[in-house]
Short mmCIF file of C-alpha atoms in Angstrom, two decimals:
data_model
loop_
_atom_site.label_atom_id
_atom_site.label_comp_id
_atom_site.label_asym_id
_atom_site.label_seq_id
_atom_site.Cartn_x
_atom_site.Cartn_y
_atom_site.Cartn_z
CA MET W 22 -21.51 -5.45 -10.21
CA ALA W 23 -18.47 -4.80 -12.36
CA LEU W 24 -18.69 -3.78 -15.97
CA PRO W 25 -17.02 -6.06 -18.55
CA PRO W 26 -13.25 -5.85 -18.12
CA VAL W 27 -10.89 -4.27 -20.56
CA ARG W 28 -8.25 -6.98 -20.96
CA ARG W 29 -4.72 -6.13 -21.96
CA PRO W 30 -2.28 -8.80 -23.13
CA LEU W 31 0.32 -10.06 -20.70
CA LEU W 32 3.68 -8.49 -21.40
CA SER W 33 6.92 -10.37 -21.04
CA SER W 34 9.32 -9.33 -18.31
CA THR W 35 11.60 -7.80 -20.95
CA GLU W 36 8.80 -5.40 -21.91
CA GLY W 37 8.34 -4.23 -18.35
CA TRP W 38 5.37 -6.20 -17.10
CA PRO W 39 6.47 -8.90 -14.60
CA ALA W 40 6.25 -12.48 -15.82
CA GLY W 41 3.56 -14.58 -14.16
CA TYR W 42 1.40 -11.62 -13.09
CA HIS W 43 -1.99 -10.99 -14.68
CA ARG W 44 -3.91 -7.73 -15.00
CA VAL W 45 -7.56 -6.83 -15.37
CA VAL W 46 -8.65 -3.24 -16.03
CA LEU W 47 -12.27 -2.41 -15.19
CA PRO W 48 -14.07 0.77 -16.26
CA GLN W 49 -16.06 0.71 -13.01
CA VAL W 50 -16.48 -1.51 -9.95
CA ASP W 51 -17.84 -1.19 -6.42
CA SER W 52 -14.46 -1.90 -4.83
CA THR W 53 -11.32 -3.51 -6.22
CA MET W 54 -10.96 -5.38 -2.92
CA ALA W 55 -14.45 -6.83 -3.29
CA GLU W 56 -13.84 -7.65 -6.95
CA ALA W 57 -10.55 -9.36 -6.11
CA ALA W 58 -12.30 -11.59 -3.57
CA ARG W 59 -14.93 -12.52 -6.16
CA ARG W 60 -12.22 -13.56 -8.59
CA VAL W 61 -10.33 -15.85 -6.21
CA PRO W 62 -11.98 -19.10 -7.44
CA THR W 63 -10.77 -18.45 -11.01
CA LEU W 64 -7.23 -17.24 -10.29
CA THR W 65 -4.37 -18.79 -12.24
CA GLY W 66 -1.69 -16.58 -10.72
CA PRO W 67 -1.25 -13.25 -8.91
CA THR W 68 -3.59 -10.74 -10.53
CA TRP W 69 -3.77 -6.96 -10.49
CA VAL W 70 -7.36 -5.66 -10.58
CA LEU W 71 -7.41 -1.98 -11.56
CA ALA W 72 -10.60 0.09 -11.60
CA LEU W 73 -10.84 3.41 -13.40
CA ASP W 74 -13.81 4.24 -11.17
CA GLN W 75 -14.87 2.87 -7.77
CA THR W 76 -18.34 3.41 -6.32
CA ALA W 77 -17.71 2.01 -2.81
CA ALA W 78 -14.02 2.44 -2.08
CA ARG W 79 -12.86 1.80 1.48
CA GLY W 80 -9.73 2.05 3.56
CA ARG W 81 -8.54 0.62 6.85
CA ARG W 82 -11.15 -0.41 9.44
CA GLY W 83 -13.95 0.09 6.94
CA ARG W 84 -13.35 3.80 6.55
CA ALA W 85 -14.53 5.41 3.34
CA TRP W 86 -11.77 6.16 0.84
CA SER W 87 -12.30 9.06 -1.54
CA ASN W 88 -11.40 7.91 -5.05
CA PRO W 89 -12.39 10.36 -7.77
CA ARG W 90 -11.67 9.56 -11.41
CA GLY W 91 -8.06 10.01 -12.39
CA ASN W 92 -6.76 8.53 -9.16
CA PHE W 93 -5.33 5.04 -8.79
CA ALA W 94 -7.35 2.21 -7.25
CA ALA W 95 -6.09 -1.36 -7.62
CA THR W 96 -5.86 -4.62 -5.72
CA LEU W 97 -3.27 -7.33 -6.16
CA VAL W 98 -4.80 -10.68 -5.23
CA MET W 99 -2.48 -13.60 -4.53
CA GLN W 100 -2.68 -17.14 -3.24
CA PRO W 101 0.45 -17.42 -1.10
CA THR W 102 1.64 -20.83 0.03
CA HIS W 103 2.95 -19.57 3.37
CA GLY W 104 1.14 -18.45 6.51
CA ALA W 105 -0.39 -15.21 7.65
CA GLN W 106 2.70 -13.89 9.45
CA LEU W 107 4.75 -13.54 6.27
CA ALA W 108 1.68 -12.33 4.38
CA ALA W 109 1.39 -9.34 6.71
CA LEU W 110 4.87 -8.21 5.67
CA ARG W 111 3.51 -7.53 2.17
CA SER W 112 2.56 -4.05 3.41
CA PHE W 113 6.29 -3.26 3.45
CA VAL W 114 6.75 -4.78 -0.01
CA ALA W 115 3.86 -2.69 -1.32
CA SER W 116 5.19 0.47 0.38
CA LEU W 117 8.60 0.08 -1.23
CA ALA W 118 7.03 -0.64 -4.62
CA LEU W 119 4.89 2.48 -4.31
CA TYR W 120 7.93 4.55 -3.39
CA ASP W 121 9.82 3.30 -6.45
CA ALA W 122 6.81 3.87 -8.72
CA MET W 123 6.41 7.43 -7.43
CA VAL W 124 10.07 8.14 -8.10
CA ALA W 125 9.81 6.58 -11.57
CA VAL W 126 6.83 8.65 -12.71
CA SER W 127 7.89 11.92 -11.07
CA GLY W 128 11.67 11.82 -11.50
CA ARG W 129 11.98 12.96 -7.87
CA THR W 130 13.15 11.19 -4.72
CA GLU W 131 13.35 13.83 -2.00
CA PRO W 132 9.59 14.51 -1.49
CA PHE W 133 8.66 10.90 -0.67
CA ALA W 134 8.75 8.95 2.60
CA LEU W 135 7.08 5.87 4.10
CA LYS W 136 4.86 6.02 7.17
CA TRP W 137 4.30 2.94 9.31
CA PRO W 138 2.34 0.83 8.79
CA ASN W 139 0.95 1.44 5.31
CA ASP W 140 1.06 5.00 3.97
CA VAL W 141 3.23 6.85 1.48
CA LEU W 142 3.95 10.51 2.12
CA LEU W 143 4.65 13.30 -0.33
CA ASN W 144 5.96 16.60 1.03
CA GLY W 145 4.69 15.46 4.43
CA GLY W 146 1.14 14.76 3.27
CA LYS W 147 -0.54 11.44 2.55
CA VAL W 148 -0.51 10.53 -1.14
CA ALA W 149 -1.15 6.77 -0.96
CA GLY W 150 -2.49 4.07 1.34
CA ILE W 151 -2.37 0.29 1.50
CA LEU W 152 -4.97 -2.15 2.81
CA LEU W 153 -4.33 -5.87 3.35
CA GLU W 154 -7.09 -8.45 3.63
CA SER W 155 -6.83 -12.23 3.73
CA ALA W 156 -8.92 -15.33 4.25
CA GLY W 157 -8.05 -18.87 5.24
CA GLN W 158 -8.11 -21.37 8.05
CA GLY W 159 -5.72 -23.40 10.15
CA GLY W 160 -2.87 -20.96 9.53
CA ALA W 161 -3.08 -21.41 5.73
CA LEU W 162 -4.30 -18.62 3.47
CA THR W 163 -6.89 -19.02 0.74
CA TYR W 164 -5.93 -15.63 -0.65
CA LEU W 165 -4.27 -12.34 0.17
CA SER W 166 -5.49 -9.05 -1.27
CA ILE W 167 -3.33 -5.93 -1.27
CA GLY W 168 -5.44 -2.87 -1.97
CA ILE W 169 -3.67 0.31 -3.04
CA GLY W 170 -5.06 3.79 -3.46
CA VAL W 171 -3.02 6.70 -4.80
CA ASN W 172 -4.03 10.33 -5.18
CA LEU W 173 -2.64 10.79 -8.66
CA ALA W 174 -4.80 13.66 -9.91
CA SER W 175 -6.62 14.99 -6.83
CA ALA W 176 -6.83 14.65 -3.07
CA PRO W 177 -9.75 14.73 -0.63
CA ASP W 178 -10.40 17.95 1.24
CA ALA W 179 -8.68 18.06 4.62
CA SER W 180 -12.11 18.24 6.28
CA GLN W 181 -12.80 14.67 5.11
CA VAL W 182 -10.01 13.08 7.15
CA GLU W 183 -9.99 12.30 10.86
CA ASP W 184 -8.62 14.62 13.50
CA ARG W 185 -4.81 14.78 13.61
CA ALA W 186 -4.47 12.87 10.35
CA LEU W 187 -1.99 14.10 7.77
CA ARG W 188 -3.26 16.37 5.03
CA PRO W 189 -4.17 14.56 1.82
CA VAL W 190 -2.08 15.51 -1.21
CA SER W 191 -1.92 14.49 -4.84
CA LEU W 192 0.99 13.70 -7.11
CA LEU W 193 -0.21 16.27 -9.63
CA SER W 194 -0.60 19.16 -7.19
CA GLU W 195 2.65 18.56 -5.29
CA VAL W 196 5.15 17.72 -8.01
CA GLY W 197 3.26 18.46 -11.23
CA ALA W 198 3.39 14.87 -12.48
CA ALA W 199 0.34 14.03 -14.61
CA VAL W 200 0.05 10.23 -14.63
CA ASP W 201 -2.93 8.09 -15.59
CA PRO W 202 -3.80 4.97 -13.54
CA GLU W 203 -2.71 2.41 -16.15
CA THR W 204 0.66 4.09 -16.62
CA PHE W 205 1.14 4.09 -12.86
CA LEU W 206 0.33 0.38 -12.72
CA ASP W 207 3.00 -0.22 -15.37
CA ALA W 208 5.52 1.29 -12.94
CA LEU W 209 4.11 -0.26 -9.77
CA ALA W 210 3.71 -3.90 -10.83
CA PRO W 211 7.37 -4.55 -11.79
CA ALA W 212 8.57 -2.82 -8.62
CA PHE W 213 6.29 -4.98 -6.50
CA ALA W 214 7.46 -8.14 -8.27
CA ARG W 215 11.11 -7.28 -7.55
CA TYR W 216 10.53 -6.76 -3.84
CA GLU W 217 8.24 -9.79 -3.65
CA GLN W 218 11.00 -11.93 -5.11
CA GLN W 219 13.40 -10.50 -2.57
CA LEU W 220 11.05 -11.26 0.32
CA THR W 221 10.44 -14.85 -0.73
CA THR W 222 14.10 -15.65 -1.46
CA GLN W 223 15.98 -13.57 1.14
CA GLY W 224 13.43 -13.02 3.89
CA PHE W 225 12.33 -9.80 5.54
CA ALA W 226 15.75 -8.43 6.51
CA PRO W 227 16.60 -6.62 3.24
CA ILE W 228 12.99 -5.39 2.90
CA ARG W 229 13.13 -4.05 6.46
CA ALA W 230 16.44 -2.28 5.82
CA ALA W 231 15.17 -0.68 2.61
CA TRP W 232 11.95 0.43 4.30
CA LEU W 233 13.77 1.98 7.27
CA ALA W 234 16.01 3.91 4.87
CA ARG W 235 12.87 5.62 3.55
CA ALA W 236 10.94 5.88 6.84
CA ALA W 237 9.27 9.12 7.92
CA ARG W 238 10.07 10.48 11.40
CA LEU W 239 12.59 7.78 12.31
CA GLY W 240 14.28 8.90 15.53
CA GLU W 241 11.51 11.40 16.32
CA VAL W 242 8.66 11.40 18.81
CA ILE W 243 5.39 10.04 17.42
CA VAL W 244 2.06 8.82 18.80
CA ALA W 245 0.65 5.31 18.28
CA ARG W 246 -3.07 5.04 18.96
CA MET W 247 -4.61 1.64 19.59
CA ALA W 248 -8.15 0.69 20.55
CA ARG W 249 -7.55 0.98 24.30
CA GLU W 250 -4.26 2.83 24.59
CA GLU W 251 -2.28 5.70 23.15
CA ILE W 252 1.51 5.53 23.36
CA THR W 253 3.94 8.42 22.83
CA GLY W 254 7.56 7.61 22.21
CA THR W 255 10.58 7.94 19.96
CA PHE W 256 10.32 5.94 16.75
CA GLU W 257 13.31 3.66 17.23
CA THR W 258 12.91 1.01 14.53
CA VAL W 259 10.74 -1.66 12.96
CA ASP W 260 11.54 -5.11 14.31
CA ALA W 261 11.99 -8.42 12.49
CA SER W 262 8.22 -9.05 12.63
CA GLY W 263 7.32 -5.66 11.19
CA ASN W 264 6.23 -4.23 14.54
CA LEU W 265 6.72 -0.57 15.37
CA VAL W 266 9.24 -0.12 18.19
CA LEU W 267 8.97 2.99 20.36
CA ALA W 268 11.30 4.11 23.13
CA THR W 269 8.99 5.44 25.84
CA ALA W 270 9.42 6.78 29.36
CA THR W 271 8.61 3.32 30.70
CA GLY W 272 10.80 1.35 28.29
CA ARG W 273 10.70 -0.02 24.74
CA ARG W 274 7.31 -0.91 23.36
CA SER W 275 6.69 -3.17 20.36
CA ILE W 276 3.40 -2.42 18.61
CA ALA W 277 1.82 -4.73 16.06
CA ALA W 278 -1.07 -2.52 14.91
CA ALA W 279 -1.93 1.12 15.52
CA ASP W 280 -2.74 4.43 13.89
CA VAL W 281 0.34 6.65 13.95
CA PHE W 282 0.22 10.42 14.38
CA PHE W 283 3.02 12.96 14.21
CA HIS W 284 3.58 15.86 16.59
#
């Protein structure tokens, strides 16, 4: 059960906070994803739910996500009017927004890269991850939640991650940028709103181009691991549906979902 929220007034777009977006800051919650789902019936617009402490954080496929105090844990919950296919492309919107926020708070560009499908890298290690969840029926969505975790102050020990996974890193340890979660949200939310506007008005093409310009290991050999198959190939591109495209010994393969590992 969440503690009473600390509410901050909505800022106008000229003050930095994007118009039409709400924010709720919680001292503690089980999971921002769970809290976002609980708030769906009362939503009056896209809402950022930020927790200063999470007691049951989770990542992709139900994996535990280490989230000590000082790190960033937030979920943006939306009620999109389009279907699930476009909703899935929000991982690219969120990745680009995270990249811009990292650059804004650190003053650096060269250490950061984006890893398909939903990670942000810093000096080759994982500094942030994205988790999308949605609910609906008949092709229409009731809501879409975009969960974001960032190692601002500290990173899990390498022994806590799965075999072959990238080493966890933090913004503080790698580039010396000391940023609190609310300040990071102030950088992230406007960046997300800009890319979201671009996606809804111009489609995926400019988002795809921007993402590829920041992609890690583009043109290099990588491994995509799925439930029943592991594919090794050259990372050729991301297609118009957001799928990973690998050039393999048996031809081009388009992959919708997988865990990606680097050699």
